[in-house]
Amino acid sequence: MTTIFLGCCRCCFFVLRVCGQFVISCLSVDDLFFIRDIFLCMINLCFRKSFTIFADNTATAIIYQETKNIQDMDKMKKAFASKLLEIKAVKLQPNNPLTWASGWKSPFYCDNRKTLSYPGLRNYVKLELTHAVLEHFPEAEAVAGVATGAIAQGALVADALNLPFVYVRSKPKDHGMENLIEGELKPGTKVVVVEDLISTGGSSLKAVEAIRRAGSEVIGMVASYTYGFPVAKKAFEDAKVQLVTLTDYEHVVAEARDTDYIADSDVEVLDEWRKSPAEWKK
């Protein structure tokens, strides 16, 4: 089936090249990029394939690779975990723990915002998050990013889907219009929220509350990564928000251990922290 599909694509591209010069000349660069992204996202959804786009100054190469169907989510999560480790997005600091916004101390942090600095991986994340929206929340009419970490990722997804974009601050500005939601969000709009990372879920669900208070409907949330804490799972259930993520703590730690990114002694520290993260190092 793949051979037939690719053959049809080649024929379509030939027809466009021969007969479509006038049509293409009437389109702007933005239009062409939009058509490209939607074309790739539709293929990604319909054929369960992924297209990673690597861009440089001279050309764009599209690398075609199998990724997932419904029963292959585990494979996709492992693959993205591996990509995060490749760019050293995972930090392990048992002797100098990080403090989260919730006040929890952690020896482990996944800085998936580093993906924005790698064009190929940035586009991978964009297409996978877009695919997640198309598959789980196809009725979405707007995209909202949670400030500040998911502003860029949310804008990328909105651009790929050609949907309106807003972002939600953690608190209203203390000057100017004092907005909590930046951008235009009409009441009654069905919104999918984009987040970069889920820990306790507190800041993510505050954004959901803000959108609901503005009169719009939150139909779900997609995120790059989640720690999968029970407190977060319960919070999302109580808020009646479906969460879909590209990878999680378990897959990242498993991949890190398999590739010697972390040692067995590190895993012991993480296991101890994982038992009671709110009380660890207090």
PDB file of C-alpha atoms in Angstrom:
ATOM      1  CA  MET A   1       0.000   0.000   0.000  1.00  0.00           C
ATOM      2  CA  THR A   2       2.859   2.335   0.831  1.00  0.00           C
ATOM      3  CA  THR A   3       4.403   1.802  -2.637  1.00  0.00           C
ATOM      4  CA  ILE A   4       1.108   2.583  -4.340  1.00  0.00           C
ATOM      5  CA  PHE A   5       0.616   5.677  -2.194  1.00  0.00           C
ATOM      6  CA  LEU A   6       4.095   7.029  -2.900  1.00  0.00           C
ATOM      7  CA  GLY A   7       3.606   6.307  -6.587  1.00  0.00           C
ATOM      8  CA  CYS A   8       0.400   8.333  -6.593  1.00  0.00           C
ATOM      9  CA  CYS A   9       2.210  11.165  -4.825  1.00  0.00           C
ATOM     10  CA  ARG A  10       4.907  11.211  -7.529  1.00  0.00           C
ATOM     11  CA  CYS A  11       2.219  11.380 -10.231  1.00  0.00           C
ATOM     12  CA  CYS A  12       0.468  14.234  -8.432  1.00  0.00           C
ATOM     13  CA  PHE A  13       3.710  16.134  -8.051  1.00  0.00           C
ATOM     14  CA  PHE A  14       4.430  15.653 -11.795  1.00  0.00           C
ATOM     15  CA  VAL A  15       1.009  17.020 -12.744  1.00  0.00           C
ATOM     16  CA  LEU A  16       1.477  19.999 -10.432  1.00  0.00           C
ATOM     17  CA  ARG A  17       4.892  20.689 -11.915  1.00  0.00           C
ATOM     18  CA  VAL A  18       3.659  20.571 -15.498  1.00  0.00           C
ATOM     19  CA  CYS A  19       0.191  22.085 -15.178  1.00  0.00           C
ATOM     20  CA  GLY A  20       0.163  24.003 -11.929  1.00  0.00           C
ATOM     21  CA  GLN A  21       2.730  26.732 -12.485  1.00  0.00           C
ATOM     22  CA  PHE A  22       0.109  29.427 -12.872  1.00  0.00           C
ATOM     23  CA  VAL A  23      -1.810  28.359  -9.724  1.00  0.00           C
ATOM     24  CA  ILE A  24       1.369  28.153  -7.637  1.00  0.00           C
ATOM     25  CA  SER A  25       2.507  31.544  -8.876  1.00  0.00           C
ATOM     26  CA  CYS A  26      -0.706  33.035  -7.475  1.00  0.00           C
ATOM     27  CA  LEU A  27      -0.037  31.681  -3.994  1.00  0.00           C
ATOM     28  CA  SER A  28       2.027  33.406  -1.359  1.00  0.00           C
ATOM     29  CA  VAL A  29       4.892  31.706   0.448  1.00  0.00           C
ATOM     30  CA  ASP A  30       2.695  31.469   3.561  1.00  0.00           C
ATOM     31  CA  ASP A  31      -0.012  29.718   1.522  1.00  0.00           C
ATOM     32  CA  LEU A  32       2.486  27.179   0.202  1.00  0.00           C
ATOM     33  CA  PHE A  33       3.826  26.388   3.665  1.00  0.00           C
ATOM     34  CA  PHE A  34       0.267  26.038   4.973  1.00  0.00           C
ATOM     35  CA  ILE A  35      -0.632  23.596   2.185  1.00  0.00           C
ATOM     36  CA  ARG A  36       2.547  21.629   2.876  1.00  0.00           C
ATOM     37  CA  ASP A  37       1.869  21.337   6.608  1.00  0.00           C
ATOM     38  CA  ILE A  38      -1.790  20.366   6.199  1.00  0.00           C
ATOM     39  CA  PHE A  39      -0.835  17.795   3.524  1.00  0.00           C
ATOM     40  CA  LEU A  40       1.697  16.209   5.881  1.00  0.00           C
ATOM     41  CA  CYS A  41      -0.668  16.267   8.850  1.00  0.00           C
ATOM     42  CA  MET A  42      -3.444  14.616   6.820  1.00  0.00           C
ATOM     43  CA  ILE A  43      -1.080  11.855   5.727  1.00  0.00           C
ATOM     44  CA  ASN A  44       0.165  11.506   9.294  1.00  0.00           C
ATOM     45  CA  LEU A  45      -3.411  11.039  10.540  1.00  0.00           C
ATOM     46  CA  CYS A  46      -4.727   8.785   7.764  1.00  0.00           C
ATOM     47  CA  PHE A  47      -1.718   6.530   7.264  1.00  0.00           C
ATOM     48  CA  ARG A  48      -0.237   6.606  10.778  1.00  0.00           C
ATOM     49  CA  LYS A  49       3.066   7.884   9.407  1.00  0.00           C
ATOM     50  CA  SER A  50       5.322  10.638  10.609  1.00  0.00           C
ATOM     51  CA  PHE A  51       7.253  13.158   8.548  1.00  0.00           C
ATOM     52  CA  THR A  52      10.225  14.806  10.216  1.00  0.00           C
ATOM     53  CA  ILE A  53      11.252  17.980   8.435  1.00  0.00           C
ATOM     54  CA  PHE A  54      14.855  19.117   8.579  1.00  0.00           C
ATOM     55  CA  ALA A  55      15.468  22.590   7.203  1.00  0.00           C
ATOM     56  CA  ASP A  56      18.705  24.360   6.323  1.00  0.00           C
ATOM     57  CA  ASN A  57      19.562  27.406   4.238  1.00  0.00           C
ATOM     58  CA  THR A  58      19.326  25.646   0.916  1.00  0.00           C
ATOM     59  CA  ALA A  59      16.697  22.917   0.994  1.00  0.00           C
ATOM     60  CA  THR A  60      14.106  21.060   2.984  1.00  0.00           C
ATOM     61  CA  ALA A  61      14.403  17.300   3.139  1.00  0.00           C
ATOM     62  CA  ILE A  62      11.489  15.171   4.243  1.00  0.00           C
ATOM     63  CA  ILE A  63      12.404  11.945   5.965  1.00  0.00           C
ATOM     64  CA  TYR A  64       9.609   9.426   5.908  1.00  0.00           C
ATOM     65  CA  GLN A  65       9.377   7.015   8.806  1.00  0.00           C
ATOM     66  CA  GLU A  66       6.881   4.609  10.364  1.00  0.00           C
ATOM     67  CA  THR A  67       5.767   5.637  13.821  1.00  0.00           C
ATOM     68  CA  LYS A  68       2.478   4.471  15.159  1.00  0.00           C
ATOM     69  CA  ASN A  69      -1.013   3.220  15.096  1.00  0.00           C
ATOM     70  CA  ILE A  70      -3.239   3.000  18.144  1.00  0.00           C
ATOM     71  CA  GLN A  71      -1.389   0.038  19.676  1.00  0.00           C
ATOM     72  CA  ASP A  72       2.011   1.629  18.981  1.00  0.00           C
ATOM     73  CA  MET A  73       1.713   4.565  21.376  1.00  0.00           C
ATOM     74  CA  ASP A  74       4.321   2.912  23.581  1.00  0.00           C
ATOM     75  CA  LYS A  75       6.755   2.866  20.667  1.00  0.00           C
ATOM     76  CA  MET A  76       6.132   6.543  19.919  1.00  0.00           C
ATOM     77  CA  LYS A  77       6.642   7.542  23.556  1.00  0.00           C
ATOM     78  CA  LYS A  78       9.910   5.631  23.658  1.00  0.00           C
ATOM     79  CA  ALA A  79      11.056   7.253  20.397  1.00  0.00           C
ATOM     80  CA  PHE A  80      10.370  10.775  21.656  1.00  0.00           C
ATOM     81  CA  ALA A  81      12.041   9.953  24.977  1.00  0.00           C
ATOM     82  CA  SER A  82      15.129   8.940  23.016  1.00  0.00           C
ATOM     83  CA  LYS A  83      15.079  12.220  21.090  1.00  0.00           C
ATOM     84  CA  LEU A  84      14.890  14.203  24.349  1.00  0.00           C
ATOM     85  CA  LEU A  85      17.924  12.341  25.674  1.00  0.00           C
ATOM     86  CA  GLU A  86      19.839  12.952  22.437  1.00  0.00           C
ATOM     87  CA  ILE A  87      19.625  16.717  22.945  1.00  0.00           C
ATOM     88  CA  LYS A  88      20.301  16.361  26.685  1.00  0.00           C
ATOM     89  CA  ALA A  89      16.938  17.778  27.653  1.00  0.00           C
ATOM     90  CA  VAL A  90      16.867  15.592  30.758  1.00  0.00           C
ATOM     91  CA  LYS A  91      18.701  16.915  33.814  1.00  0.00           C
ATOM     92  CA  LEU A  92      19.528  14.812  36.879  1.00  0.00           C
ATOM     93  CA  GLN A  93      20.671  16.785  39.928  1.00  0.00           C
ATOM     94  CA  PRO A  94      20.208  14.727  43.125  1.00  0.00           C
ATOM     95  CA  ASN A  95      22.708  16.859  45.083  1.00  0.00           C
ATOM     96  CA  ASN A  96      21.346  20.161  43.822  1.00  0.00           C
ATOM     97  CA  PRO A  97      17.613  19.568  43.418  1.00  0.00           C
ATOM     98  CA  LEU A  98      15.440  21.898  41.418  1.00  0.00           C
ATOM     99  CA  THR A  99      12.448  23.650  42.978  1.00  0.00           C
ATOM    100  CA  TRP A 100       9.228  23.634  40.981  1.00  0.00           C
ATOM    101  CA  ALA A 101       6.516  26.295  40.980  1.00  0.00           C
ATOM    102  CA  SER A 102       4.482  23.985  43.233  1.00  0.00           C
ATOM    103  CA  GLY A 103       7.257  24.131  45.842  1.00  0.00           C
ATOM    104  CA  TRP A 104       8.247  20.501  45.288  1.00  0.00           C
ATOM    105  CA  LYS A 105      11.939  19.695  45.090  1.00  0.00           C
ATOM    106  CA  SER A 106      13.070  17.370  42.327  1.00  0.00           C
ATOM    107  CA  PRO A 107      16.332  15.651  41.341  1.00  0.00           C
ATOM    108  CA  PHE A 108      14.947  15.262  37.825  1.00  0.00           C
ATOM    109  CA  TYR A 109      13.827  17.758  35.216  1.00  0.00           C
ATOM    110  CA  CYS A 110      12.779  17.345  31.598  1.00  0.00           C
ATOM    111  CA  ASP A 111      13.449  20.564  29.696  1.00  0.00           C
ATOM    112  CA  ASN A 112      11.593  19.687  26.505  1.00  0.00           C
ATOM    113  CA  ARG A 113      11.579  23.349  25.460  1.00  0.00           C
ATOM    114  CA  LYS A 114      15.080  22.660  24.155  1.00  0.00           C
ATOM    115  CA  THR A 115      13.368  20.985  21.198  1.00  0.00           C
ATOM    116  CA  LEU A 116      12.648  24.475  19.857  1.00  0.00           C
ATOM    117  CA  SER A 117      16.365  24.959  19.163  1.00  0.00           C
ATOM    118  CA  TYR A 118      16.578  21.923  16.851  1.00  0.00           C
ATOM    119  CA  PRO A 119      14.629  22.506  13.611  1.00  0.00           C
ATOM    120  CA  GLY A 120      14.138  18.820  12.821  1.00  0.00           C
ATOM    121  CA  LEU A 121      12.972  17.938  16.292  1.00  0.00           C
ATOM    122  CA  ARG A 122      10.886  21.112  16.542  1.00  0.00           C
ATOM    123  CA  ASN A 123       8.950  20.068  13.449  1.00  0.00           C
ATOM    124  CA  TYR A 124       8.660  16.510  14.768  1.00  0.00           C
ATOM    125  CA  VAL A 125       7.006  17.844  17.941  1.00  0.00           C
ATOM    126  CA  LYS A 126       4.782  20.172  15.925  1.00  0.00           C
ATOM    127  CA  LEU A 127       3.509  17.388  13.693  1.00  0.00           C
ATOM    128  CA  GLU A 128       3.054  14.888  16.522  1.00  0.00           C
ATOM    129  CA  LEU A 129       1.106  17.397  18.633  1.00  0.00           C
ATOM    130  CA  THR A 130      -0.921  18.343  15.551  1.00  0.00           C
ATOM    131  CA  HIS A 131      -1.604  14.672  14.896  1.00  0.00           C
ATOM    132  CA  ALA A 132      -2.744  14.284  18.514  1.00  0.00           C
ATOM    133  CA  VAL A 133      -5.206  17.168  18.072  1.00  0.00           C
ATOM    134  CA  LEU A 134      -6.555  15.793  14.784  1.00  0.00           C
ATOM    135  CA  GLU A 135      -6.969  12.305  16.229  1.00  0.00           C
ATOM    136  CA  HIS A 136      -8.386  13.127  19.664  1.00  0.00           C
ATOM    137  CA  PHE A 137      -9.892  16.614  19.319  1.00  0.00           C
ATOM    138  CA  PRO A 138     -10.863  17.068  15.651  1.00  0.00           C
ATOM    139  CA  GLU A 139     -13.644  19.512  16.588  1.00  0.00           C
ATOM    140  CA  ALA A 140     -11.127  22.089  17.867  1.00  0.00           C
ATOM    141  CA  GLU A 141     -11.822  25.636  16.652  1.00  0.00           C
ATOM    142  CA  ALA A 142      -8.890  27.368  18.373  1.00  0.00           C
ATOM    143  CA  VAL A 143      -5.595  26.576  20.070  1.00  0.00           C
ATOM    144  CA  ALA A 144      -4.439  28.010  23.405  1.00  0.00           C
ATOM    145  CA  GLY A 145      -0.861  27.812  24.636  1.00  0.00           C
ATOM    146  CA  VAL A 146       0.007  27.926  28.335  1.00  0.00           C
ATOM    147  CA  ALA A 147       2.551  30.662  29.086  1.00  0.00           C
ATOM    148  CA  THR A 148       5.377  30.677  28.837  1.00  0.00           C
ATOM    149  CA  GLY A 149       6.658  27.227  27.957  1.00  0.00           C
ATOM    150  CA  ALA A 150       3.946  26.279  25.484  1.00  0.00           C
ATOM    151  CA  ILE A 151       3.486  29.577  23.668  1.00  0.00           C
ATOM    152  CA  ALA A 152       5.835  28.547  20.846  1.00  0.00           C
ATOM    153  CA  GLN A 153       4.555  24.964  20.611  1.00  0.00           C
ATOM    154  CA  GLY A 154       0.946  26.126  20.681  1.00  0.00           C
ATOM    155  CA  ALA A 155       1.562  28.675  17.942  1.00  0.00           C
ATOM    156  CA  LEU A 156       3.227  26.016  15.786  1.00  0.00           C
ATOM    157  CA  VAL A 157       0.250  23.690  16.174  1.00  0.00           C
ATOM    158  CA  ALA A 158      -2.254  26.471  15.472  1.00  0.00           C
ATOM    159  CA  ASP A 159      -0.298  27.413  12.363  1.00  0.00           C
ATOM    160  CA  ALA A 160      -0.268  23.818  11.100  1.00  0.00           C
ATOM    161  CA  LEU A 161      -4.030  23.541  11.638  1.00  0.00           C
ATOM    162  CA  ASN A 162      -4.761  27.082  10.378  1.00  0.00           C
ATOM    163  CA  LEU A 163      -6.670  27.819  13.597  1.00  0.00           C
ATOM    164  CA  PRO A 164      -6.789  30.959  15.764  1.00  0.00           C
ATOM    165  CA  PHE A 165      -4.208  31.069  18.562  1.00  0.00           C
ATOM    166  CA  VAL A 166      -4.203  32.628  22.024  1.00  0.00           C
ATOM    167  CA  TYR A 167      -2.029  32.133  25.041  1.00  0.00           C
ATOM    168  CA  VAL A 168      -2.929  32.167  28.714  1.00  0.00           C
ATOM    169  CA  ARG A 169      -0.806  33.926  31.321  1.00  0.00           C
ATOM    170  CA  SER A 170      -0.296  32.579  34.838  1.00  0.00           C
ATOM    171  CA  LYS A 171      -1.702  35.881  36.111  1.00  0.00           C
ATOM    172  CA  PRO A 172      -3.014  39.064  34.474  1.00  0.00           C
ATOM    173  CA  LYS A 173      -0.511  41.675  33.385  1.00  0.00           C
ATOM    174  CA  ASP A 174       0.041  44.389  35.981  1.00  0.00           C
ATOM    175  CA  HIS A 175      -0.055  47.108  33.335  1.00  0.00           C
ATOM    176  CA  GLY A 176      -1.747  47.998  30.060  1.00  0.00           C
ATOM    177  CA  MET A 177      -4.916  46.010  29.384  1.00  0.00           C
ATOM    178  CA  GLU A 178      -4.155  43.619  32.296  1.00  0.00           C
ATOM    179  CA  ASN A 179      -5.044  40.668  30.085  1.00  0.00           C
ATOM    180  CA  LEU A 180      -4.988  37.087  31.328  1.00  0.00           C
ATOM    181  CA  ILE A 181      -5.697  35.683  27.868  1.00  0.00           C
ATOM    182  CA  GLU A 182      -3.685  37.271  25.066  1.00  0.00           C
ATOM    183  CA  GLY A 183      -5.328  37.253  21.672  1.00  0.00           C
ATOM    184  CA  GLU A 184      -8.965  37.098  20.610  1.00  0.00           C
ATOM    185  CA  LEU A 185     -11.065  34.208  21.879  1.00  0.00           C
ATOM    186  CA  LYS A 186     -14.761  34.367  21.074  1.00  0.00           C
ATOM    187  CA  PRO A 187     -17.263  32.960  23.610  1.00  0.00           C
ATOM    188  CA  GLY A 188     -18.429  29.461  22.739  1.00  0.00           C
ATOM    189  CA  THR A 189     -15.225  28.538  20.896  1.00  0.00           C
ATOM    190  CA  LYS A 190     -14.076  24.933  21.247  1.00  0.00           C
ATOM    191  CA  VAL A 191     -10.473  25.161  22.428  1.00  0.00           C
ATOM    192  CA  VAL A 192      -7.664  22.619  22.641  1.00  0.00           C
ATOM    193  CA  VAL A 193      -4.932  23.604  25.095  1.00  0.00           C
ATOM    194  CA  VAL A 194      -1.250  22.975  24.342  1.00  0.00           C
ATOM    195  CA  GLU A 195       1.177  22.525  27.234  1.00  0.00           C
ATOM    196  CA  ASP A 196       4.877  21.672  27.232  1.00  0.00           C
ATOM    197  CA  LEU A 197       5.081  19.779  30.540  1.00  0.00           C
ATOM    198  CA  ILE A 198       2.686  18.450  33.173  1.00  0.00           C
ATOM    199  CA  SER A 199       3.889  18.060  36.772  1.00  0.00           C
ATOM    200  CA  THR A 200       1.147  18.550  39.366  1.00  0.00           C
ATOM    201  CA  GLY A 201      -1.194  19.953  36.713  1.00  0.00           C
ATOM    202  CA  GLY A 202      -1.859  23.119  38.721  1.00  0.00           C
ATOM    203  CA  SER A 203      -0.697  25.768  36.254  1.00  0.00           C
ATOM    204  CA  SER A 204      -2.117  23.859  33.277  1.00  0.00           C
ATOM    205  CA  LEU A 205      -5.580  23.622  34.797  1.00  0.00           C
ATOM    206  CA  LYS A 206      -5.510  27.289  35.842  1.00  0.00           C
ATOM    207  CA  ALA A 207      -5.266  28.056  32.126  1.00  0.00           C
ATOM    208  CA  VAL A 208      -8.256  25.787  31.523  1.00  0.00           C
ATOM    209  CA  GLU A 209     -10.234  27.642  34.198  1.00  0.00           C
ATOM    210  CA  ALA A 210      -9.361  31.003  32.632  1.00  0.00           C
ATOM    211  CA  ILE A 211     -10.586  29.858  29.221  1.00  0.00           C
ATOM    212  CA  ARG A 212     -13.810  28.512  30.672  1.00  0.00           C
ATOM    213  CA  ARG A 213     -14.429  31.756  32.594  1.00  0.00           C
ATOM    214  CA  ALA A 214     -14.018  33.605  29.298  1.00  0.00           C
ATOM    215  CA  GLY A 215     -16.996  31.644  27.971  1.00  0.00           C
ATOM    216  CA  SER A 216     -15.176  29.127  25.772  1.00  0.00           C
ATOM    217  CA  GLU A 217     -15.202  25.335  25.930  1.00  0.00           C
ATOM    218  CA  VAL A 218     -12.011  23.363  26.619  1.00  0.00           C
ATOM    219  CA  ILE A 219     -12.294  20.063  24.776  1.00  0.00           C
ATOM    220  CA  GLY A 220      -8.895  18.669  25.789  1.00  0.00           C
ATOM    221  CA  MET A 221      -5.185  19.207  26.233  1.00  0.00           C
ATOM    222  CA  VAL A 222      -2.085  17.936  24.433  1.00  0.00           C
ATOM    223  CA  ALA A 223       1.394  18.119  25.938  1.00  0.00           C
ATOM    224  CA  SER A 224       4.907  17.016  25.113  1.00  0.00           C
ATOM    225  CA  TYR A 225       5.639  15.402  28.471  1.00  0.00           C
ATOM    226  CA  THR A 226       4.039  14.395  31.775  1.00  0.00           C
ATOM    227  CA  TYR A 227       5.477  13.116  35.040  1.00  0.00           C
ATOM    228  CA  GLY A 228       2.292  11.115  35.482  1.00  0.00           C
ATOM    229  CA  PHE A 229       1.847  11.897  39.169  1.00  0.00           C
ATOM    230  CA  PRO A 230      -1.393  10.548  40.706  1.00  0.00           C
ATOM    231  CA  VAL A 231      -2.202  14.054  41.978  1.00  0.00           C
ATOM    232  CA  ALA A 232      -2.106  15.351  38.404  1.00  0.00           C
ATOM    233  CA  LYS A 233      -4.202  12.483  37.052  1.00  0.00           C
ATOM    234  CA  LYS A 234      -6.857  13.139  39.687  1.00  0.00           C
ATOM    235  CA  ALA A 235      -6.790  16.879  39.037  1.00  0.00           C
ATOM    236  CA  PHE A 236      -7.403  16.352  35.315  1.00  0.00           C
ATOM    237  CA  GLU A 237     -10.176  13.863  36.028  1.00  0.00           C
ATOM    238  CA  ASP A 238     -11.849  16.268  38.464  1.00  0.00           C
ATOM    239  CA  ALA A 239     -11.573  19.079  35.906  1.00  0.00           C
ATOM    240  CA  LYS A 240     -12.973  16.760  33.203  1.00  0.00           C
ATOM    241  CA  VAL A 241     -10.050  17.453  30.875  1.00  0.00           C
ATOM    242  CA  GLN A 242      -8.683  14.718  28.633  1.00  0.00           C
ATOM    243  CA  LEU A 243      -4.873  14.806  28.449  1.00  0.00           C
ATOM    244  CA  VAL A 244      -2.809  13.342  25.600  1.00  0.00           C
ATOM    245  CA  THR A 245       1.004  13.415  25.797  1.00  0.00           C
ATOM    246  CA  LEU A 246       3.868  12.491  23.492  1.00  0.00           C
ATOM    247  CA  THR A 247       5.902  10.836  26.230  1.00  0.00           C
ATOM    248  CA  ASP A 248       6.155  10.513  30.011  1.00  0.00           C
ATOM    249  CA  TYR A 249       8.416   9.988  33.008  1.00  0.00           C
ATOM    250  CA  GLU A 250       8.382   6.181  32.816  1.00  0.00           C
ATOM    251  CA  HIS A 251       9.484   6.069  29.178  1.00  0.00           C
ATOM    252  CA  VAL A 252      12.191   8.711  29.644  1.00  0.00           C
ATOM    253  CA  VAL A 253      13.695   6.992  32.703  1.00  0.00           C
ATOM    254  CA  ALA A 254      13.535   3.564  31.055  1.00  0.00           C
ATOM    255  CA  GLU A 255      15.255   4.861  27.922  1.00  0.00           C
ATOM    256  CA  ALA A 256      17.837   6.750  29.999  1.00  0.00           C
ATOM    257  CA  ARG A 257      18.670   3.587  31.915  1.00  0.00           C
ATOM    258  CA  ASP A 258      18.841   1.415  28.780  1.00  0.00           C
ATOM    259  CA  THR A 259      21.244   3.847  27.106  1.00  0.00           C
ATOM    260  CA  ASP A 260      23.396   4.458  30.234  1.00  0.00           C
ATOM    261  CA  TYR A 261      22.331   8.097  30.301  1.00  0.00           C
ATOM    262  CA  ILE A 262      21.799   7.528  34.009  1.00  0.00           C
ATOM    263  CA  ALA A 263      23.335   4.944  36.347  1.00  0.00           C
ATOM    264  CA  ASP A 264      21.540   2.374  38.502  1.00  0.00           C
ATOM    265  CA  SER A 265      22.371   4.469  41.570  1.00  0.00           C
ATOM    266  CA  ASP A 266      20.552   7.400  39.927  1.00  0.00           C
ATOM    267  CA  VAL A 267      17.495   5.226  39.433  1.00  0.00           C
ATOM    268  CA  GLU A 268      17.506   4.430  43.170  1.00  0.00           C
ATOM    269  CA  VAL A 269      17.421   8.169  43.935  1.00  0.00           C
ATOM    270  CA  LEU A 270      14.606   8.701  41.450  1.00  0.00           C
ATOM    271  CA  ASP A 271      12.605   5.797  42.887  1.00  0.00           C
ATOM    272  CA  GLU A 272      12.933   7.284  46.376  1.00  0.00           C
ATOM    273  CA  TRP A 273      11.808  10.694  45.107  1.00  0.00           C
ATOM    274  CA  ARG A 274       8.971   9.152  43.142  1.00  0.00           C
ATOM    275  CA  LYS A 275       7.465   7.551  46.270  1.00  0.00           C
ATOM    276  CA  SER A 276       6.682  10.914  47.834  1.00  0.00           C
ATOM    277  CA  PRO A 277       7.768  13.865  45.661  1.00  0.00           C
ATOM    278  CA  ALA A 278       5.961  16.432  47.807  1.00  0.00           C
ATOM    279  CA  GLU A 279       7.951  15.394  50.903  1.00  0.00           C
ATOM    280  CA  TRP A 280      11.323  14.611  49.318  1.00  0.00           C
ATOM    281  CA  LYS A 281      14.281  16.601  50.726  1.00  0.00           C
ATOM    282  CA  LYS A 282      12.081  18.534  53.186  1.00  0.00           C
TER     283      LYS A 282
END
